[in-house]
Coordinates of C-alpha atoms and ligand atoms in Angstrom, one line a residue:
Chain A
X74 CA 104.4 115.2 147.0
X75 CA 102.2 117.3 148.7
X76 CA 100.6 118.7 145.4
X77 CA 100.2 115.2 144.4
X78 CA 98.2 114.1 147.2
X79 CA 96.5 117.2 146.9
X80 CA 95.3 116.7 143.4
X81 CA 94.6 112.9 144.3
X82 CA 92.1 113.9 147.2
X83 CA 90.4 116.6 144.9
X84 CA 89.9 114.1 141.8
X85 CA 88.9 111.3 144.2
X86 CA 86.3 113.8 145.7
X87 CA 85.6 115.0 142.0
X88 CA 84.6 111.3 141.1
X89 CA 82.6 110.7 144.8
X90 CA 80.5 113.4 143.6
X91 CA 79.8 112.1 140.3
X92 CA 78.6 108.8 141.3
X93 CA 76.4 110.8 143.8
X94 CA 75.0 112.2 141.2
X95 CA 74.2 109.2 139.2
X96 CA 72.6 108.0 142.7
X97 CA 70.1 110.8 142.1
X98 CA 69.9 110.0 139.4
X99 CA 69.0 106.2 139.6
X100 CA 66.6 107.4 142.4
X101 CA 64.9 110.0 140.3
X102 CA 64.0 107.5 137.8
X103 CA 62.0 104.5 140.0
X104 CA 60.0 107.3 141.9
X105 CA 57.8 110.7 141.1
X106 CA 58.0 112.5 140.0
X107 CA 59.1 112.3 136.4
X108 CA 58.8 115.5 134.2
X109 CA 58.1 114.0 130.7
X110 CA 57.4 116.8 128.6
X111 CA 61.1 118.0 130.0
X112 CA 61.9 114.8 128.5
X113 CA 60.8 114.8 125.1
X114 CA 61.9 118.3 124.7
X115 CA 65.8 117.0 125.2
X116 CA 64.9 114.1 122.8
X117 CA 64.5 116.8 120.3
X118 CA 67.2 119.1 121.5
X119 CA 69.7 116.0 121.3
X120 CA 68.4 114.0 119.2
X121 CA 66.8 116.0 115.9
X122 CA 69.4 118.8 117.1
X123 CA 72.6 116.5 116.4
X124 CA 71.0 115.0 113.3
X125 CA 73.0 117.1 110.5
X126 CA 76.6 116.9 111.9
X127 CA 75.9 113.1 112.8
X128 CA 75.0 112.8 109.4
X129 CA 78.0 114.6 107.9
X130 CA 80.3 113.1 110.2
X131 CA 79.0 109.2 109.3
X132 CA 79.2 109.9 105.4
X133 CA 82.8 111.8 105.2
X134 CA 83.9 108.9 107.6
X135 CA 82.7 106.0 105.4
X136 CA 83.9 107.5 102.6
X137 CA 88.0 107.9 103.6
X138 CA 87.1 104.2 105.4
X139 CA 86.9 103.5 101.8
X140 CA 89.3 105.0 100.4
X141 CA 92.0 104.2 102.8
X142 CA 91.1 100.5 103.1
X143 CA 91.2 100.4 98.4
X144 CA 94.6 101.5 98.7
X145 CA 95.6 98.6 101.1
X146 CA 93.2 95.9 99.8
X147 CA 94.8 96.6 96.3
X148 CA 98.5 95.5 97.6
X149 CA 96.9 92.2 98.2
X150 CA 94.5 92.4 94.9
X151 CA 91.8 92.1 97.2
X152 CA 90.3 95.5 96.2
X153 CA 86.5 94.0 96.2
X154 CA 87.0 93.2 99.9
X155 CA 86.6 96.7 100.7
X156 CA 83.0 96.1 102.0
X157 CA 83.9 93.7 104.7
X158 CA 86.5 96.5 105.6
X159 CA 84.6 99.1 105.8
X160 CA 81.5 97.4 107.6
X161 CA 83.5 95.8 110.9
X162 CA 85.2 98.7 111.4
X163 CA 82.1 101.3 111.2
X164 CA 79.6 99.1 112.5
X165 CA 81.8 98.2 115.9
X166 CA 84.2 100.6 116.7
X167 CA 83.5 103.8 114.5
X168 CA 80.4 104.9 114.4
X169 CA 79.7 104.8 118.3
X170 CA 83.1 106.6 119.1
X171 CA 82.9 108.9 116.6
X172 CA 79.1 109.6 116.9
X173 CA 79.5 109.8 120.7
X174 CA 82.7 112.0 120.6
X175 CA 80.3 114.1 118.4
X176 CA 77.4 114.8 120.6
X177 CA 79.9 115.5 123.6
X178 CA 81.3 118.1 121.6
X179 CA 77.9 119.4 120.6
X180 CA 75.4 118.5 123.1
X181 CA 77.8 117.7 126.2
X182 CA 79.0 121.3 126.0
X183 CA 75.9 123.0 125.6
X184 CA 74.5 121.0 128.7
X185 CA 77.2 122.4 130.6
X186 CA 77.0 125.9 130.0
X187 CA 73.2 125.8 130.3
X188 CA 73.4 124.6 133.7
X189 CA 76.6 126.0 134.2
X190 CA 75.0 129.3 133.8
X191 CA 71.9 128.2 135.6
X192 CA 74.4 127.2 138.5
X193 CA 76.0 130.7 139.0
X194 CA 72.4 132.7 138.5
X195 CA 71.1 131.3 141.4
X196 CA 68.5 129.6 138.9
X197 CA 69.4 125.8 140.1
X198 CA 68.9 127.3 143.8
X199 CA 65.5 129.1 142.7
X200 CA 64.5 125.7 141.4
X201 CA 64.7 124.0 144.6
X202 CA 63.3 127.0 146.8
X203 CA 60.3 127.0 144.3
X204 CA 59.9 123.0 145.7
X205 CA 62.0 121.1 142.3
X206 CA 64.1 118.9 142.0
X207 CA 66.9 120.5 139.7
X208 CA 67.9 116.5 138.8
X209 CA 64.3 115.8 138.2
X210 CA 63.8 118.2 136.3
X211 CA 67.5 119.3 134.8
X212 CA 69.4 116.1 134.8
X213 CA 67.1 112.9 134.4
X214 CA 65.7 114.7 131.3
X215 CA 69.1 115.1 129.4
X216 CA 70.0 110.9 130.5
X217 CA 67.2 109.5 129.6
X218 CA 67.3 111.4 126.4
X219 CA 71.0 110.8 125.8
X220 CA 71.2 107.4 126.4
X221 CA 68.5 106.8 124.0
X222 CA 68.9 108.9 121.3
X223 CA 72.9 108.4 121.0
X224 CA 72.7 104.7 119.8
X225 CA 69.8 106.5 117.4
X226 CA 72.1 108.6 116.4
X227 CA 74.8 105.8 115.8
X228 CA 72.7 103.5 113.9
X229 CA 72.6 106.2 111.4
X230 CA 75.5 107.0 111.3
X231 CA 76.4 103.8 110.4
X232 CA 73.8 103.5 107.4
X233 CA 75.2 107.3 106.0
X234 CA 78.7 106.2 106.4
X235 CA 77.9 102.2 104.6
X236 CA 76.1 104.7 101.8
X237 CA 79.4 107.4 101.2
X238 CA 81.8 103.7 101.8
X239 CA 79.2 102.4 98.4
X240 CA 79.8 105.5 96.8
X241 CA 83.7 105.4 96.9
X242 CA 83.7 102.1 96.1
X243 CA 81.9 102.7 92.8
X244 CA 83.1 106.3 91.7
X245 CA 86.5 106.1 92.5
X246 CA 87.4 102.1 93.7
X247 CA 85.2 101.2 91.0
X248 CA 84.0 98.2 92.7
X249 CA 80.2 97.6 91.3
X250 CA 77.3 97.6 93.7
X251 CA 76.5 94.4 93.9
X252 CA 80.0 92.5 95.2
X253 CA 80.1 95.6 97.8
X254 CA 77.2 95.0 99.5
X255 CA 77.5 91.8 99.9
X256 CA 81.4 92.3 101.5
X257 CA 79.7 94.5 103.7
X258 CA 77.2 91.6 104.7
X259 CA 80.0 89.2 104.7
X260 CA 81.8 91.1 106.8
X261 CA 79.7 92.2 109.7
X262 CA 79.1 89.0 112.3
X263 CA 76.1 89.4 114.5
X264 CA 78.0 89.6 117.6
X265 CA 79.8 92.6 115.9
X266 CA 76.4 94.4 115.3
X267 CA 75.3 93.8 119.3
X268 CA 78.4 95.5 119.9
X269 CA 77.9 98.1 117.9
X270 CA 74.8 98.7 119.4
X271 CA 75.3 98.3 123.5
X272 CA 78.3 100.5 123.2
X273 CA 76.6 103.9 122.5
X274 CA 73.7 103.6 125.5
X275 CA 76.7 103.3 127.3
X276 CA 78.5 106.1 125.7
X277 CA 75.8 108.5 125.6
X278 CA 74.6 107.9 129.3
X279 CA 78.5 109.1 130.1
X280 CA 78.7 112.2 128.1
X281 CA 75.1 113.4 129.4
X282 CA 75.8 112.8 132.8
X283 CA 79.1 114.5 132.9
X284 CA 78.0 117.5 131.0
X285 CA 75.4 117.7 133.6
X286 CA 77.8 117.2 136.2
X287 CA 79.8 119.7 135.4
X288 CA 77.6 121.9 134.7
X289 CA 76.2 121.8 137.7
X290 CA 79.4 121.8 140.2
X291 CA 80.4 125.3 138.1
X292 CA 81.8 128.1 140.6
X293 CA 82.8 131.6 139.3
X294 CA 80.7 133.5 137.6
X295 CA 80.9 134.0 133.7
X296 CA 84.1 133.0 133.5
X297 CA 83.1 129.5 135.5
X298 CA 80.9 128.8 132.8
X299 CA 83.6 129.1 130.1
X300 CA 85.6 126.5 132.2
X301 CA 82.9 124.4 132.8
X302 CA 82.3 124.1 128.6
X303 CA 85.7 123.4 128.0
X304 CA 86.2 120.5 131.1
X305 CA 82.4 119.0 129.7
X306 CA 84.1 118.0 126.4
X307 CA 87.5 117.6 127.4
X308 CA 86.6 115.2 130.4
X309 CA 83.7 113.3 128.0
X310 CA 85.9 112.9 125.3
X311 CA 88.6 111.0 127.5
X312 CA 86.3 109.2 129.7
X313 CA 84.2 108.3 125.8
X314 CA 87.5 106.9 124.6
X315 CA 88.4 104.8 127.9
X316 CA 84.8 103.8 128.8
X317 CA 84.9 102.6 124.6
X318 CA 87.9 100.8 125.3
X319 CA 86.8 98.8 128.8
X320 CA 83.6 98.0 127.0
X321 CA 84.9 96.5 123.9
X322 CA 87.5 94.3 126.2
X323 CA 84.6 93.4 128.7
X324 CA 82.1 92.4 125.5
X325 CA 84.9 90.5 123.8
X326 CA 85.3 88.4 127.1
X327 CA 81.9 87.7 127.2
X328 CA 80.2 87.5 123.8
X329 CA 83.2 85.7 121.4
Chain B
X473 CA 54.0 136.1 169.5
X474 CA 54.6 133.0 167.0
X475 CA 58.3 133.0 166.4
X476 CA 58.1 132.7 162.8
X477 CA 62.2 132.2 162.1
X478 CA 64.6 131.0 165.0
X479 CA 68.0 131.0 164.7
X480 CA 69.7 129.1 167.9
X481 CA 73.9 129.5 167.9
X482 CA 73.8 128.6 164.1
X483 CA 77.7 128.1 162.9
X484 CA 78.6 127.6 159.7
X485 CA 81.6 127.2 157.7
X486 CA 83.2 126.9 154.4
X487 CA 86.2 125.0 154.3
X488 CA 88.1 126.8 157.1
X489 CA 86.0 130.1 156.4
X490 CA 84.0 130.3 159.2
X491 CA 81.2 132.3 157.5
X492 CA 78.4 132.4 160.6
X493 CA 79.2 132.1 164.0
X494 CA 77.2 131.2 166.9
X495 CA 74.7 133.6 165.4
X496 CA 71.4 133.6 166.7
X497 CA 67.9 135.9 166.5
X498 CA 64.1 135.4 166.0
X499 CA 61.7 136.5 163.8
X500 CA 58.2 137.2 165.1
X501 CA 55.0 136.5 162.9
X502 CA 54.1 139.7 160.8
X503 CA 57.8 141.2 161.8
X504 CA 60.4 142.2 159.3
X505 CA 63.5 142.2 160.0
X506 CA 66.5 143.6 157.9
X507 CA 70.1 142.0 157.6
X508 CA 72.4 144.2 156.7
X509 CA 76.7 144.2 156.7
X510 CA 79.5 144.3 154.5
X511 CA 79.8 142.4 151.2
X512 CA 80.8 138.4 152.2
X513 CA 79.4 138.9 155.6
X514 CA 77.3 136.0 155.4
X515 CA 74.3 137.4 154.2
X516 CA 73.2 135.2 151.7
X517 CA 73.9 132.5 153.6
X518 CA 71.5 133.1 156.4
X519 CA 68.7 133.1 153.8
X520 CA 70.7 129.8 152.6
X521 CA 70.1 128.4 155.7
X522 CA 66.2 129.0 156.0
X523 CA 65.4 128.0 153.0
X524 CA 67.8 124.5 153.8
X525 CA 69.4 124.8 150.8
X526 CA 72.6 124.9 152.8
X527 CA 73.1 122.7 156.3
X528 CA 74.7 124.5 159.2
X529 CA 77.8 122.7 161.2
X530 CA 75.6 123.0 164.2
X531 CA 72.9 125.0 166.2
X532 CA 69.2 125.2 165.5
X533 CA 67.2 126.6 162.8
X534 CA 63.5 126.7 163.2
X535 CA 60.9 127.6 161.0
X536 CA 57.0 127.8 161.9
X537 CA 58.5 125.2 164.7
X538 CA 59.7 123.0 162.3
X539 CA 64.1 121.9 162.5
X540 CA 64.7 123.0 159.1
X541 CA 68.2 121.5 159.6
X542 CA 67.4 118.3 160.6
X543 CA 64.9 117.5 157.4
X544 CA 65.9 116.3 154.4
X545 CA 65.5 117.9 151.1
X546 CA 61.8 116.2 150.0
X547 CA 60.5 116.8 153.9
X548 CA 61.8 120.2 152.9
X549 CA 59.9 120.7 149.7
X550 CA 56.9 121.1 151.6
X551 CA 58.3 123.9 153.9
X552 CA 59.6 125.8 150.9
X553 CA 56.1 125.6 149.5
X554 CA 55.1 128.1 152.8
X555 CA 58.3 130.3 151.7
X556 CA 59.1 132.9 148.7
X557 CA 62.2 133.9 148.4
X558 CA 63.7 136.8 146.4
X559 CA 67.0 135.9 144.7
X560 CA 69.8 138.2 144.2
X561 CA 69.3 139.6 140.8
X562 CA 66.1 137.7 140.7
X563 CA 67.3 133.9 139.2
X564 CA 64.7 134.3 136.5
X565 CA 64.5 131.4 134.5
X566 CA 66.0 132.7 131.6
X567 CA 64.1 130.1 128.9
X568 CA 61.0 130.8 130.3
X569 CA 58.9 133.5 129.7
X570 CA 57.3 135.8 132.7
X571 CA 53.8 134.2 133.0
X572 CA 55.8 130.9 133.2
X573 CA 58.4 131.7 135.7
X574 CA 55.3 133.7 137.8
X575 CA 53.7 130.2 137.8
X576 CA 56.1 128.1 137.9
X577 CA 55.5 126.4 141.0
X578 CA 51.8 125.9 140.4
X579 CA 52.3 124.7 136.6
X580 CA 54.9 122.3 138.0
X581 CA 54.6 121.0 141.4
X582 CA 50.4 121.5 142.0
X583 CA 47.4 120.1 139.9
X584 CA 45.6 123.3 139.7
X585 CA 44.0 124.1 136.3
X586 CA 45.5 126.0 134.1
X587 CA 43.0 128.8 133.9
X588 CA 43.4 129.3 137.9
X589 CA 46.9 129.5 137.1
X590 CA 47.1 132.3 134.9
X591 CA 44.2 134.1 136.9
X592 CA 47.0 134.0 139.9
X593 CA 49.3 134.9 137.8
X594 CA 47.7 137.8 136.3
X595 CA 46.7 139.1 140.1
X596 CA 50.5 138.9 141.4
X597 CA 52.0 140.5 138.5
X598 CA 48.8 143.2 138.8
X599 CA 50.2 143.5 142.4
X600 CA 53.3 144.1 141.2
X601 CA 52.1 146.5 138.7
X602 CA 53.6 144.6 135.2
X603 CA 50.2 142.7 134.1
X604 CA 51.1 143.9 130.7
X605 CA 54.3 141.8 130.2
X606 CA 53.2 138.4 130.8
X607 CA 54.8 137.2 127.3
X608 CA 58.1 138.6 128.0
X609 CA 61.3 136.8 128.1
X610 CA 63.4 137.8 131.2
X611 CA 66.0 139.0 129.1
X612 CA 63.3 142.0 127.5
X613 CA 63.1 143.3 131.0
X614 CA 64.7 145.7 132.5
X615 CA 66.8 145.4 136.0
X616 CA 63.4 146.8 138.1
X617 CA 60.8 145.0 136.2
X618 CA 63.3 141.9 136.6
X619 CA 63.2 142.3 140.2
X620 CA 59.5 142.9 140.4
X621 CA 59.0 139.7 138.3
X622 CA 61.1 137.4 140.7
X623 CA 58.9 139.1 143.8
X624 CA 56.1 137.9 141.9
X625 CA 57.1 134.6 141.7
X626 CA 57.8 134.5 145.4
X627 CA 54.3 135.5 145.7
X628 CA 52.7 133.1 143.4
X629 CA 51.8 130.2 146.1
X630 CA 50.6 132.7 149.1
X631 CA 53.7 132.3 151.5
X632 CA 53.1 134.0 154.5
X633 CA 57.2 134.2 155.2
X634 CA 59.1 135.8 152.1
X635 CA 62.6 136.5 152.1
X636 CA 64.5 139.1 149.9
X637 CA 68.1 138.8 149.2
X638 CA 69.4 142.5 147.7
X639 CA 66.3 143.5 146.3
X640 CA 67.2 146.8 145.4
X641 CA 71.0 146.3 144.8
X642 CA 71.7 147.3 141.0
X643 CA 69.0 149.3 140.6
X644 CA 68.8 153.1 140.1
X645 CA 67.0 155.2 143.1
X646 CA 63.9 155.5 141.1
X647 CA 63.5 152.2 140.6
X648 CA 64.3 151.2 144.0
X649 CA 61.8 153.3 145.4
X650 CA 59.2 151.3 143.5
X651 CA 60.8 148.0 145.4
X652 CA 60.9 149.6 148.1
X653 CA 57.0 150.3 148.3
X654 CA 56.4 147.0 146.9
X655 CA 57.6 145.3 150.2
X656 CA 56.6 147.9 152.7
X657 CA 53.3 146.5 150.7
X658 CA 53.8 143.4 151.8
X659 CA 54.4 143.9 155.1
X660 CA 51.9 146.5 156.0
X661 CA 48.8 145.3 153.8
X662 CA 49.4 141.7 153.3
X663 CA 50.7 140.9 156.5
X664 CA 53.4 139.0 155.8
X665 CA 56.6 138.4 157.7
X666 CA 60.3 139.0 155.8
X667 CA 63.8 138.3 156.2
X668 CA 65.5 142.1 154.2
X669 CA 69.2 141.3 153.0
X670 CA 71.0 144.3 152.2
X671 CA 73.7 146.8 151.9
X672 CA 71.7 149.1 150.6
X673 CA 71.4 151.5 153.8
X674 CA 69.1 153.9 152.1
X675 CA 66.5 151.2 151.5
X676 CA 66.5 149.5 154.7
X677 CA 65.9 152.8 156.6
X678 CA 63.4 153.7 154.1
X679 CA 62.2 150.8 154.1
X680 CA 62.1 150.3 158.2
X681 CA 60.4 154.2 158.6
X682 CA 57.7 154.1 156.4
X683 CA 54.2 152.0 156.4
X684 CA 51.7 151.6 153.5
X685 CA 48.3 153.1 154.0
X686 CA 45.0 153.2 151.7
X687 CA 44.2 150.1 149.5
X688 CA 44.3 149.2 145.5
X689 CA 45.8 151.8 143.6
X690 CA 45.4 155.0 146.1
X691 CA 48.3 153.5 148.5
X692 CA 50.4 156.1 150.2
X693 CA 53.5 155.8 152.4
X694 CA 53.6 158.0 154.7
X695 CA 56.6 157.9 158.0
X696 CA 55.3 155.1 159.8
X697 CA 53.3 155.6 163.1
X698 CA 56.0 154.4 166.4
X699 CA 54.3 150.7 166.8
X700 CA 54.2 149.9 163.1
X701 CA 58.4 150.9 162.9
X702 CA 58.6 148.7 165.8
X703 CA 58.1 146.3 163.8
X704 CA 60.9 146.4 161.7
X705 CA 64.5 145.3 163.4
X706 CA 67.6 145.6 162.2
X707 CA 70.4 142.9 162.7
X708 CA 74.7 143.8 161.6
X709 CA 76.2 141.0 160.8
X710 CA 80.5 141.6 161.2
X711 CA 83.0 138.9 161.1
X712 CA 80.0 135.7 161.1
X713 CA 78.5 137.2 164.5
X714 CA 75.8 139.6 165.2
X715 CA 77.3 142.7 166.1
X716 CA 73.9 144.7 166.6
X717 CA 70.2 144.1 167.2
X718 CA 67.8 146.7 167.1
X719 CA 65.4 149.0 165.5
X720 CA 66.2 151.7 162.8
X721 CA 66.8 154.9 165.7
X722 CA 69.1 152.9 167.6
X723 CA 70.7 151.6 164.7
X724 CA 71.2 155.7 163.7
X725 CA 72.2 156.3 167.7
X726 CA 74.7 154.2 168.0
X727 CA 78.2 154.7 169.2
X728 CA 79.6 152.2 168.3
X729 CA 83.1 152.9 165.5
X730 CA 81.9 150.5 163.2
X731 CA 78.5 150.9 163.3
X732 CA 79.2 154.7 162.5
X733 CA 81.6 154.2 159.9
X734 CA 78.9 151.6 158.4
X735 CA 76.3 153.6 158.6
X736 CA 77.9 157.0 157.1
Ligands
LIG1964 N1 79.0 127.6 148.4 C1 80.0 128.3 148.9 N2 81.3 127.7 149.0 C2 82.3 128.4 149.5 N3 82.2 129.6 150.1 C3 81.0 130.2 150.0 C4 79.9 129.6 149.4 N4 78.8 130.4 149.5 C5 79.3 131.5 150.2 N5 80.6 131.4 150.4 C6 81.5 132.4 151.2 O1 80.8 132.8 152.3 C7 80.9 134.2 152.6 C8 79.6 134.8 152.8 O2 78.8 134.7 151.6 P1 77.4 135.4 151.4 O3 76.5 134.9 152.4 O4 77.0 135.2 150.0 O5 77.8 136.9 151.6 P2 76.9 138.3 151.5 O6 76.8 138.9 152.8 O7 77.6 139.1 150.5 O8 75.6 137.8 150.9 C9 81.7 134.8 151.4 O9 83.0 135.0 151.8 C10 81.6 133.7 150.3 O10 82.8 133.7 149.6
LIG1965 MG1 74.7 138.1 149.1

C-alpha cells in the first residue's frame, strides 16, 4: 500500500513537472528571446533527418495494407475496393501513428540522450550560468520543430504508402490503375483527411516534449543517460498511442 | 572592503539530506577564498547557490549587494553576466567547437559584432596560452587544455567575480601547475575575486602561498609576500557546517583531529 502510494506521489510529481515544463515552454514562445537559427537547425535534424525511414516505413506499410485488405476484399468479390481500404485506414489512423511512433523512436531518443548527457555534464547548468535559457535555447527549438515537421512527415508518408498500396494492387492484386485510384478517392471523406492531419501536430508536439523532458530530468551519470533513452521512447510511444486514441474519440464527437 | 559574496546562515537541503547548514562567510573584493572538504561536503553546492542555480531553504545570499536568493531566474541573468564560473570538468559544449564555446555568451546573449568577438576570443584563449586551437572540438583536447578552455569562457564577458569548481581535479601535476598559475594570474594581475572549490590540498596551498609577478609572458611565481597570502582564506566545510576559517598557516597549525587527518 505503501509502495503504491509511493509510486502514485512520484508519477503525480513526474507529470506536475512536465506540464511545468510545457509552461516554459508556452512562455518561451510569446516573449524574446527566440533562437531561430537553433530552430531551423532541428527542422533539418528532425525533419530531413527522419526522411528515409519515414519513407520506408510509409511504402512497406501501404503495401501489406494492400495485400492484407485483397485477401479479405476477395471473400466478398470486392477485390477492386482495395483502394478505399487502404486510403481510410492510412490517411486517418496509420500514417500519423505509425509516422509518429517512428520519430519517437528515432528523434525522441536521440533528444534525450543529447540533453540527457548535457544534463549530467553540467552543460545545461553552464548554459544558464553563461545567462541562457536551456528551454530557449534546448527545448523550444526541438517543439516548434517537431510539431511542424511531424505532420510533414506524415503527409508523406501517406503519399509513399498510397504509391506501394498502387503497386500491390497492380503487380500482385492485379487491380489496374485506374479503378484504384479512384477507390482511393472514393474512399477518403474530407473530414477523414482533417483528421489525418490535426492528429500528428499533436503527436509530434508529445514525443518532442517528452524526449526533452526526460532528457532533461536525467540523474546518474552515463548510465542515467542510458535510462533516460530507453524511458524517452518507451513513455512517447504509450502516451503516442493514448494521446492517438483521445484524439480520434474527441474529433469524432466533434467533426462527424 | 566591498563584500563581494555574503553568505548569512544559508541551509540547504536535499530531500532529508541536509547538505549546508547554517553556513555562513564573506568574500571581500579582490580576495580569494578556497573551499575545501571531503567529497559530498557541499561543495558544489555553495557555488550552486551563488550562481542561483539552486535556492537555499533559508538564510541570505548576497552578491555585489544584490539577494541572489530572492531573484528570479531572468533578474538573475544579469547577475550571471558579472560572474564566470568554472565547471567541474569544464561542461564544454560538446557540439561546439572552442572559439564558439569561448564566445558563447557574446555570440548569443550580446549584439557585439562578430569581429570584436573573435578579437576577445583570441585575447582570452592567448591568456590562457591555447590561441592556436580555436577550431577544435572539445573532444580533441586534452583534460588540461579542456580546463583552460572552460576558464576561458568564464573569462570571455570580463567578470570581476569568477568561481572554480575542482579546477585541477583529474589532471596530472604538470598540468595542474599550469592551472594553478593561470588563477594565481587572475588574482594577482587581473584583480579579480574567486570562490576555489577543491580537494585538491596540494593546489590550494600552492595556490594560497604563491603570487604572480612580472607581466605578458615573463610572469614568475615566486612565495607570495605576507599581505598578498593574506589574501587568500581558506574555509573546511564537514558535515554542511563550517568547521574552519582561516588562512593557509593556520590551516597547517591546526590541532584540530580532523583537520590533521584532512590535511595529511
Ligand atoms: N540536485 C541534487 N539532488 C539531490 N542531491 C544532491 C543534488 N546535488 C547535490 N546533491 C547531494 O548534495 C551533497 C553535496 O554535493 P556537492 O555539493 O556536489 O558535493 P561536493 O563537495 O563533492 O562538490 C552530495 O551528497 C550530493 O549527493
Ligand atoms: Mg563537487
Amino acid at each position: 500500500m505503501t509502495w503504491l502510494a509511493q509510486w502514485l506521489k512520484h508519477s503525480l510529481q513526474e507529470v506536475q513537472d512536465y506540464f511545468l515544463l510545457l509552461g516554459k515552454v508556452g512562455r518561451g514562445l510569446v516573449t524574446r528571446p527566440f533562437y531561430a537559427r537553433d530552430v531551423m537547425e532541428q527542422f533539418d535534424a528532425i525533419g530531413a533527418g527522419s526522411l528515409t525511414v519515414v519513407l520506408l516505413t510509409g511504402t512497406f506499410t501501404g503495401m501489406v495494407l494492400a495485400l492484407n485488405s485483397g485477401i479479405t476484399l476477395d471473400k466478398f468479390g470486392a477485390r477492386s475496393m482495395v483502394g478505399q481500404l487502404v486510403s481510410a485506414s492510412m490517411v486517418k489512423e496509420l500514417g500519423p501513428v505509425l509516422t509518429a511512433l517512428i520519430v519517437c523512436g528515432r528523434v525522441g531518443s536521440s533528444i534525450a540522450a543529447e540533453l540527457g548527457s548535457m544534463t549530467v555534464t553540467d552543460q545545461i547548468s553552464a548554459l544558464r550560468a553563461l545567462g541562457t535559457d536551456p528551454v530557449r535555447k534546448l527545448v523550444i527549438p526541438r517543439v516548434v520543430a517537431g510539431t511542424l515537421m511531424v505532420p510533414v512527415l506524415t503527409v508523406i508518408a501517406d503519399g509513399v504508402g498510397l504509391v506501394g498500396a498502387w503497386l500491390i494492387a497492380v503487380t500482385q492484386l492485379k487491380v489496374p490503375a485506374a479503378p484504384f485510384w479512384n477507390s482511393v478517392v472514393n474512399g477518403l471523406y474530407i473530414e477523414d483527411v482533417w483528421m489525418g492531419l490535426i492528429k500528428p501536430f499533436f503527436l509530434g508536439f508529445v514525443l518532442v516534449s517528452i524526449g526533452c523532458y526526460v532528457g532533461l530530468q536525467t540523474r546518474g551519470g552515463t548510465q542515467g543517460v542510458g535510462r533516460s533513452t530507453t524511458n524517452a521512447v518507451v513513455a512517447g510511444s504509450v502516451v503516442i498511442l493514448a494521446v492517438d486514441f483521445l484524439l480520434t474519440k474527441f474529433l469524432f464527437m466533434v467533426m462527424y | 572592503m566591498a563584500a563581494v559574496i555574503e553568505f548569512d546562515r544559508v541551509t540547504l537541503a536535499f530531500d532529508d539530506q541536509v547538505v549546508l547548514r547554517d553556513v555562513s562567510f564573506t568574500l571581500e573584493e579582490a580576495h580569494t577564498k578556497i573551499v575545501i572538504g571531503a567529497s559530498g561536503s557541499g561543495k558544489s553546492t555553495i557555488l550552486r547557490l551563488i550562481l542561483g542555480l539552486l535556492k537555499p531553504d533559508s538564510g541570505a545570499i548576497t552578491i555585489n549587494g544584490e539577494r541572489v536568493d530572492r531573484l528570479t531566474e531572468e533578474e538573475l541573468m544579469r547577475i550571471r553576466g558579472g560572474l564566470g564560473m568554472v565547471f567541474q570538468e569544464g561542461a564544454l559544449f560538446d557540439s561546439l567547437t572552442v572559439r564558439e564555446n569561448v564566445g558563447y555568451r557574446l555570440f548569443e546573449e550580446t549584439s557585439m559584432p562578430i569581429p570584436e568577438v573573435d578579437a576577445r576570443v583570441q585575447e582570452v584563449l592567448g591568456f590562457v596560452e591555447l590561441a592556436e586551437f580555436t577550431d577544435r572540438m572539445p573532444s580533441e583536447l586534452s583534460g588540461g587544455q579542456r580546463r583552460r578552455v572552460a576558464i576561458a569562457r568564464a573569462l570571455t564577458s570580463k567578470p570581476r567575480l569568477l568561481l572554480y569548481d575542482e579546477p585541477t581535479t583529474g589532471l596530472d601535476p604538470i598540468t595542474a601547475l599550469t592551472v594553478d598559475h593561470e588563477i594565481i594570474k587572475l588574482r594577482d594581475i587581473e584583480g579579480v575575486s574567486a570562490m576555489l572549490v577543491t580537494h585538491q590540498l596540494r593546489d590550494a596551498f600552492y595556490i594560497a602561498t604563491h603570487e604572480a609577478v612580472g607581466q605578458g609572458s615573463r610572469l614568475e611565481f615566486p612565495v607570495a609576500a605576507p599581505a598578498k597570502a593574506d589574501m587568500t582564506e581558506f574555509i573546511m566545510l564537514k558535515d554542511g557546517a563550517v568547521a574552519f576559517e582561516g588562512h593557509a598557516d593556520d590551516l597547517r597549525h591546526s590541532d584540530d583531529p580532523y583537520l590533521k587527518a584532512f590535511l595529511s
